[in-house]
Coordinates of C-alpha atoms in Angstrom, one line a residue:
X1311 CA 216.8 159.1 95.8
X1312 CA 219.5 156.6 97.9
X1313 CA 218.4 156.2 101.3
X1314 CA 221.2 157.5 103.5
X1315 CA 222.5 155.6 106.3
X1316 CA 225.5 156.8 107.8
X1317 CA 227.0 159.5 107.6
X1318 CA 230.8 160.4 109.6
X1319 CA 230.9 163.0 112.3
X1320 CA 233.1 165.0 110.1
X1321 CA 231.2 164.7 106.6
X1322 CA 230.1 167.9 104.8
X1323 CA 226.0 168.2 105.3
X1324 CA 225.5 167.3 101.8
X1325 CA 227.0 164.0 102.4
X1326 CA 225.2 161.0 100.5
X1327 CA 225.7 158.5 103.1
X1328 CA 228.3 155.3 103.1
X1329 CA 226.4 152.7 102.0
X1330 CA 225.4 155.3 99.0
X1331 CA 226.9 154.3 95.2
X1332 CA 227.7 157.8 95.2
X1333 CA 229.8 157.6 98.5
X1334 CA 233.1 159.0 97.8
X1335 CA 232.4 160.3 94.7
X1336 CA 229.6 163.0 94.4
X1337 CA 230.6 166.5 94.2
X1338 CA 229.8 166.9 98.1
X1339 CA 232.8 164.1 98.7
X1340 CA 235.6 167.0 97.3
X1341 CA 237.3 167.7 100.3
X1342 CA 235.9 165.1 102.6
X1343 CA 238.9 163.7 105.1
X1344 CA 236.6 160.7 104.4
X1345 CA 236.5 160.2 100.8
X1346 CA 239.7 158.0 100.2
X1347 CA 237.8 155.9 102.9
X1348 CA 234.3 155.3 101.2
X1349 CA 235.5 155.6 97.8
X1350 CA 237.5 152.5 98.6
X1351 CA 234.6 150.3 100.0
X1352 CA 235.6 150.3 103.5
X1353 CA 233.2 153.0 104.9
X1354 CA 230.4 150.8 104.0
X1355 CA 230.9 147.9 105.6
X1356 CA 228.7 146.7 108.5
X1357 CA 229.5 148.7 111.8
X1358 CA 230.8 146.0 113.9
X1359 CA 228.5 147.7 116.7
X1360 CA 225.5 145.9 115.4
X1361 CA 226.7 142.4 116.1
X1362 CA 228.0 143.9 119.6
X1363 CA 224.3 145.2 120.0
X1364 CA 222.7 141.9 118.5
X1365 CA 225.1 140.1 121.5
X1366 CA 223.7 142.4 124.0
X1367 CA 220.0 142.9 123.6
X1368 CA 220.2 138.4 123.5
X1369 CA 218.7 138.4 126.7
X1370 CA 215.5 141.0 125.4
X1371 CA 212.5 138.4 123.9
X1372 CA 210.6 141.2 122.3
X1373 CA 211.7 144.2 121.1
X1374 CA 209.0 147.2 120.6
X1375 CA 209.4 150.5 118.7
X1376 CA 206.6 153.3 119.2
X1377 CA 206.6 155.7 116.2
X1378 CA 204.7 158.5 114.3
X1379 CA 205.6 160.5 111.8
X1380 CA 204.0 163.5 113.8
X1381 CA 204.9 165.0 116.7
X1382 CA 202.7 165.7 119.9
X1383 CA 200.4 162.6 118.9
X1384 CA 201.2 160.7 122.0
X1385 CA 204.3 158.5 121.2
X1386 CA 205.7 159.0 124.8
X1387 CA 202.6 159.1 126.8
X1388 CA 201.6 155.9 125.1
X1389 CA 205.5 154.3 125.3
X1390 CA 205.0 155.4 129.5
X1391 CA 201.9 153.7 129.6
X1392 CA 202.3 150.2 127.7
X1393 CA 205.3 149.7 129.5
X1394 CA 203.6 150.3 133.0
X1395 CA 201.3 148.4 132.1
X1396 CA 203.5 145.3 131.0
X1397 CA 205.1 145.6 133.7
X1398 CA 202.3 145.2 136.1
X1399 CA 201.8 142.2 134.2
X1400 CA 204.6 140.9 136.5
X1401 CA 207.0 140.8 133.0
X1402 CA 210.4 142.6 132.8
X1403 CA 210.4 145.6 130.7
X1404 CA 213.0 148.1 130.1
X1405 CA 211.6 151.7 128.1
X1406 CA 214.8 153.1 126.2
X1407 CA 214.2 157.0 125.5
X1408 CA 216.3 157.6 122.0
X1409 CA 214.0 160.9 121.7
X1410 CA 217.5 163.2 122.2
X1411 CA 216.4 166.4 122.1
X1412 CA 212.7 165.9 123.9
X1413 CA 213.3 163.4 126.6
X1414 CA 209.8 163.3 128.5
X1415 CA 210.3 159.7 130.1
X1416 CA 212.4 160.8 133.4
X1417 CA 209.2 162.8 134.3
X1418 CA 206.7 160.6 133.0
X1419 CA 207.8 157.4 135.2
X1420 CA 208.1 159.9 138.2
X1421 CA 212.2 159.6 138.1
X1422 CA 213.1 162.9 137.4
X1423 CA 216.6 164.1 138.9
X1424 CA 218.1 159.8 139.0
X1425 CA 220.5 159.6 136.8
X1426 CA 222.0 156.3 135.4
X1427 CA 225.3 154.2 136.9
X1428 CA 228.1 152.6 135.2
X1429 CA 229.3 149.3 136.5
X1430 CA 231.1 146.5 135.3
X1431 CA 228.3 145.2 133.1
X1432 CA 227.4 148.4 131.8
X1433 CA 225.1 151.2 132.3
X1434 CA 222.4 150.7 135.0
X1435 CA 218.8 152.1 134.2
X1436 CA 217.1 154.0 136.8
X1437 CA 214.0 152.0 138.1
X1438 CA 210.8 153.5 138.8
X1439 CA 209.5 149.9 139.4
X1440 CA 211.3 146.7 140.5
X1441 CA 210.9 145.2 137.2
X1442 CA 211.0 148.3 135.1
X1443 CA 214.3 149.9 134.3
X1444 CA 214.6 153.3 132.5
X1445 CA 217.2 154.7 130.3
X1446 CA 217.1 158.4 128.8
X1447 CA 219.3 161.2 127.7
X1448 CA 217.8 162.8 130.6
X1449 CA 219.2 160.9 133.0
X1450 CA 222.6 162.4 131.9
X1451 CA 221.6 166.0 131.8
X1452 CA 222.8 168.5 134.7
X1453 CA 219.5 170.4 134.7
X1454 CA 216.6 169.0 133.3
X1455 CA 215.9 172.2 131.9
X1456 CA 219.1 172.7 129.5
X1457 CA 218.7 171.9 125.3
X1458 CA 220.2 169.3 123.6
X1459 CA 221.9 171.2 120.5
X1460 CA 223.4 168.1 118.9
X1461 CA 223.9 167.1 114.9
X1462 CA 223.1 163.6 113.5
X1463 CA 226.3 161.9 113.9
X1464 CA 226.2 162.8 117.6
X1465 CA 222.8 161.7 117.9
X1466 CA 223.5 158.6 116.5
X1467 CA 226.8 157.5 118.5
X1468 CA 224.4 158.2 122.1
X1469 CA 221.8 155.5 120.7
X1470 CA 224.4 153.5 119.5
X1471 CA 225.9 153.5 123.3
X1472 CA 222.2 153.5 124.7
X1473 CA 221.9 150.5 122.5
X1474 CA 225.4 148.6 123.1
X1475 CA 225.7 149.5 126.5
X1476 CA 222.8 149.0 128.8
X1477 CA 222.6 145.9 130.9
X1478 CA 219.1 145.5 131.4
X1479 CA 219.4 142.2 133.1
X1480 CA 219.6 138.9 132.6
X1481 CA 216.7 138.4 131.1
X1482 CA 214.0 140.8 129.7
X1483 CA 210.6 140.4 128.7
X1484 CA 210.0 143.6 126.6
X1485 CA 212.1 146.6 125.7
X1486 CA 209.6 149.7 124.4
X1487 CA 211.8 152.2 122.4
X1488 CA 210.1 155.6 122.5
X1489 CA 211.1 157.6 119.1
X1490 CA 211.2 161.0 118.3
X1491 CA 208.7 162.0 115.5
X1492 CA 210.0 162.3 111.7
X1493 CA 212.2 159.6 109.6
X1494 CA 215.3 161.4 110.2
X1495 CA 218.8 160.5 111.4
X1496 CA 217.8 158.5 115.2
X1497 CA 214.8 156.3 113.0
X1498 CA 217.6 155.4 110.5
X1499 CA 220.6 154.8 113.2
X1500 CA 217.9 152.4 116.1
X1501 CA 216.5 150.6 112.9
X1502 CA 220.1 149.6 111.4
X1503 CA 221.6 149.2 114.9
X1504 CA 218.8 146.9 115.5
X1505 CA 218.5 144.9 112.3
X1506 CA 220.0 141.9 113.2
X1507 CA 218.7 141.8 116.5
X1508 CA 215.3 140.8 116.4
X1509 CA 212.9 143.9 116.3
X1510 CA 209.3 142.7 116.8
X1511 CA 207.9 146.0 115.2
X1512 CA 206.7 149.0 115.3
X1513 CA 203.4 150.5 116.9
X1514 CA 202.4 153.7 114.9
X1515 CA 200.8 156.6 116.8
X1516 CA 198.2 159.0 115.2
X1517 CA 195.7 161.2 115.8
X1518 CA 192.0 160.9 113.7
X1519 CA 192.8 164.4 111.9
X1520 CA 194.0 163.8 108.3
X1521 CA 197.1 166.7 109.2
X1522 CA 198.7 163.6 111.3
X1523 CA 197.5 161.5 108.8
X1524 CA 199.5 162.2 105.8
X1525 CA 202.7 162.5 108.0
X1526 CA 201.8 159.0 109.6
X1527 CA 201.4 157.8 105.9
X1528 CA 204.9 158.6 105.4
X1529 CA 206.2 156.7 108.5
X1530 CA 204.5 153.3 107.2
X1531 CA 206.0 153.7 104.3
X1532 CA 209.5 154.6 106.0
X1533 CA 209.0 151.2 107.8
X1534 CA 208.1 149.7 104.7
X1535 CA 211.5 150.8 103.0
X1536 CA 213.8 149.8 106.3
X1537 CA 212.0 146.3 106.6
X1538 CA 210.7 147.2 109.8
X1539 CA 207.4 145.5 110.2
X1540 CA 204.3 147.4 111.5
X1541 CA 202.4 145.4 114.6
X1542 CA 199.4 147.9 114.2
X1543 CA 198.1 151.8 113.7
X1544 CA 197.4 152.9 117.4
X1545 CA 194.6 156.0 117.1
X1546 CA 195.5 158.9 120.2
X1547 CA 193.3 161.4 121.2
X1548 CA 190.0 159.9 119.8
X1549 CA 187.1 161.3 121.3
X1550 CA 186.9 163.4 125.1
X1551 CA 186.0 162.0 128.1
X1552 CA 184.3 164.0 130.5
X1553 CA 185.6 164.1 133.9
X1554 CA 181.8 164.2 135.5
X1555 CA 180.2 161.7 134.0
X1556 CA 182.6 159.6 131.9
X1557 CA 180.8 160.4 128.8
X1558 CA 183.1 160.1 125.4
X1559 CA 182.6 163.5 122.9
X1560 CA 184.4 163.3 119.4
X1561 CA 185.4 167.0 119.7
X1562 CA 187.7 166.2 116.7
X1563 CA 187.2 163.6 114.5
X1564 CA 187.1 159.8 114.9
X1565 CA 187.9 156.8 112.7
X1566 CA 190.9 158.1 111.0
X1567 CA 193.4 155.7 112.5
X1568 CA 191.4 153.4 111.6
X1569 CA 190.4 153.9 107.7
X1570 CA 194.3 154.6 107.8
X1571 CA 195.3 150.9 109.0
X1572 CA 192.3 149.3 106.7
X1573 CA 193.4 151.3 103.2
X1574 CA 197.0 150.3 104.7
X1575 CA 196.6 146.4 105.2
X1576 CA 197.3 147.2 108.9
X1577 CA 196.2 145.8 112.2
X1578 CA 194.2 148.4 113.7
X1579 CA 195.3 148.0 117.6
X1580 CA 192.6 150.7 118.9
X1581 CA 192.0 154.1 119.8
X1582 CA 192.5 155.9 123.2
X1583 CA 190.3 159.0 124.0
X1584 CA 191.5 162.4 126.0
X1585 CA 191.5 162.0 129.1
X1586 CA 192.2 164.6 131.8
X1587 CA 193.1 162.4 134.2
X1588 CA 196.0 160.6 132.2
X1589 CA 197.8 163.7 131.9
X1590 CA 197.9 164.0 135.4
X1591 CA 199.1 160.5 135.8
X1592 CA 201.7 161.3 133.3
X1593 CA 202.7 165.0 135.1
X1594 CA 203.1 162.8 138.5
X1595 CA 204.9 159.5 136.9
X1596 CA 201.6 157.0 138.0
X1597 CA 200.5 154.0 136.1
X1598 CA 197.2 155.1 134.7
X1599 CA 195.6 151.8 133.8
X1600 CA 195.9 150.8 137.5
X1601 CA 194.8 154.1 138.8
X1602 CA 191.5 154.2 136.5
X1603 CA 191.4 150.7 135.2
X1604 CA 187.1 151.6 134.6
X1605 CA 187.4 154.6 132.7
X1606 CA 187.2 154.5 128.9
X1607 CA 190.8 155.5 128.7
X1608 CA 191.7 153.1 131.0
X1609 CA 189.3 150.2 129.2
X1610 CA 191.5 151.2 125.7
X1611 CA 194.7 151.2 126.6
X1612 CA 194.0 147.9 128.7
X1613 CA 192.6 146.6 125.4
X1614 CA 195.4 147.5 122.7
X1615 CA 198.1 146.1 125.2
X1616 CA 196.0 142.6 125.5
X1617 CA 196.0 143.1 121.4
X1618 CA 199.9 143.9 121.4
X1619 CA 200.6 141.1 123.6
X1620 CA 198.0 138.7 120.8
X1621 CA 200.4 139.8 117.8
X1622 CA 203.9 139.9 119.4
X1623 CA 203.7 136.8 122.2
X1624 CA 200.8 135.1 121.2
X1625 CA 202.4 132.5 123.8
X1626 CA 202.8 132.7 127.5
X1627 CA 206.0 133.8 128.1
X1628 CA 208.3 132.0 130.4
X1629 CA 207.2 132.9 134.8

């Protein structure tokens, strides 16, 4: 089967997509206000958006997407959490939120309620730390509380304008992406906006349990078929840490990350365990590893940013 890549806001759902052979001409294109249009060629041709985007993200040396094919393993916690932690690195870091219809990172950086500015330059993020702006659909929501009901096309023009339209500086160390789960419509839309920009890669989040497992499979191989590379398998919610003592219990099971990245070929960055006390960091918008730097949870995530940091800027970056 084609891989789809674009569809138009006013295509028929069984639309195969512009850059598809078939574009203009499958039995779905009967009808189609488009199918003059991508019968002749034209519909397929690069969005001139991507070059735009290319121009703008010129100032962003590294460019960091965090994804999973399954959903509640972590992606957004983790996305929080590396970025807070580069940042306390003294680096600039901007996290872009393209999960449209779960936006967790306004609460999770403790900027819930902010919203984002338009100036001359473009779209301000909000800025939970001096050198760490923030940019999510939530910033443009009236209540925080109110659903997203939004198809594809719609979905992809707001990440297209998150994309092409944020000025996150002069100059920018790191820019985390936090995706939704799946290989749907916003995977294919940041991956082709970004393609001649520079993408560094893509941290994939899992859980040990083999249920997360297969979906995760399915991501790597989504990666594979984009030419997105992978940095590494990150494995979430490996192991319990006990709030008394600090002790580590595998309540579920452990390793599966792990054999995953080593059947896979992949750099296995390294597994973070539950920990109570990162959910409450997350719930009040903290920076965990400088809260609890000593715990185990603390000790991992430390460790897979150092690891990160070893595959994506092996060299000092620029003071």
């Amino acid at each position: 089967r084609e891989m789809e890549t674009e569809r138009p806001a006013d295509a028929p759902a069984e639309c195969p997509g512009t850059a598809s052979q078939s574009a203009g001409k499958a039995s779905a294109c009967a009808g189609c206000p488009n199918q003059q249009l991508c019968a002749s060629g034209e519909a397929a041709k690069p969005d001139p958006a991507i070059a735009q985007i290319a121009e703008r993200l010129a100032c962003v040396r590294h460019k960091i997407l965090v994804l999973s094919g399954k959903g509640g393993v972590g992606k957004s916690t983790f996305s929080a959490q590396l970025a807070m932690g580069l940042a306390g690195m003294d680096r600039q870091v901007g996290l872009l939120d393209i999960d449209i219809c779960g936006p967790s990172q306004p609460r999770m950086m403790g900027v819930e309620g902010e919203q984002v500015h338009q100036s001359g330059l473009g779209w301000q993020p909000v800025y939970p730390m001096e050198n760490l702006g923030v940019v999510s659909i939530g910033f443009l929501l009236s209540n925080p509380q109110d659903a997203v009901i939004w198809r594809g096309p719609k979905k992809n023009g707001m990440i297209k304008q998150f994309l092409r339209d944020v000025y996150w500086g002069d100059e920018l160390d790191f820019l985390v992406v936090d995706c939704p789960p799946g290989t749907s419509d916003e995977h294919l839309s940041v991956t082709q906006y970004l393609s001649t920009s520079g993408v560094d890669g893509a941290v994939i989040l899992t859980t040990p349990q083999e249920m997360s497992l297969l979906d995760v499979r399915k991501e790597i191989n989504f990666c594979r078929k984009v030419g997105l590379r992978v940095i590494g398998v990150v494995e979430n919610m490996s192991g319990f840490v006990c709030p008394c003592c600090n002790e580590v219990t595998d309540i579920f099971s452990r390793g599966g990350g792990e054999a995953l990245a080593s059947e896979l070929g992949l750099q296995f960055l390294g597994r973070i365990p539950i920990e109570p006390r990162l959910a409450t960091c997350e719930d009040e918008g903290s920076n965990f590893m400088h809260a609890h730097a000593q715990t185990p949870a603390g000790q991992a995530l430390s460790s897979i940013v150092g690891a990160l940091l070893a595959t994506v800027a092996p060299h000092p970056l620029p003071a």
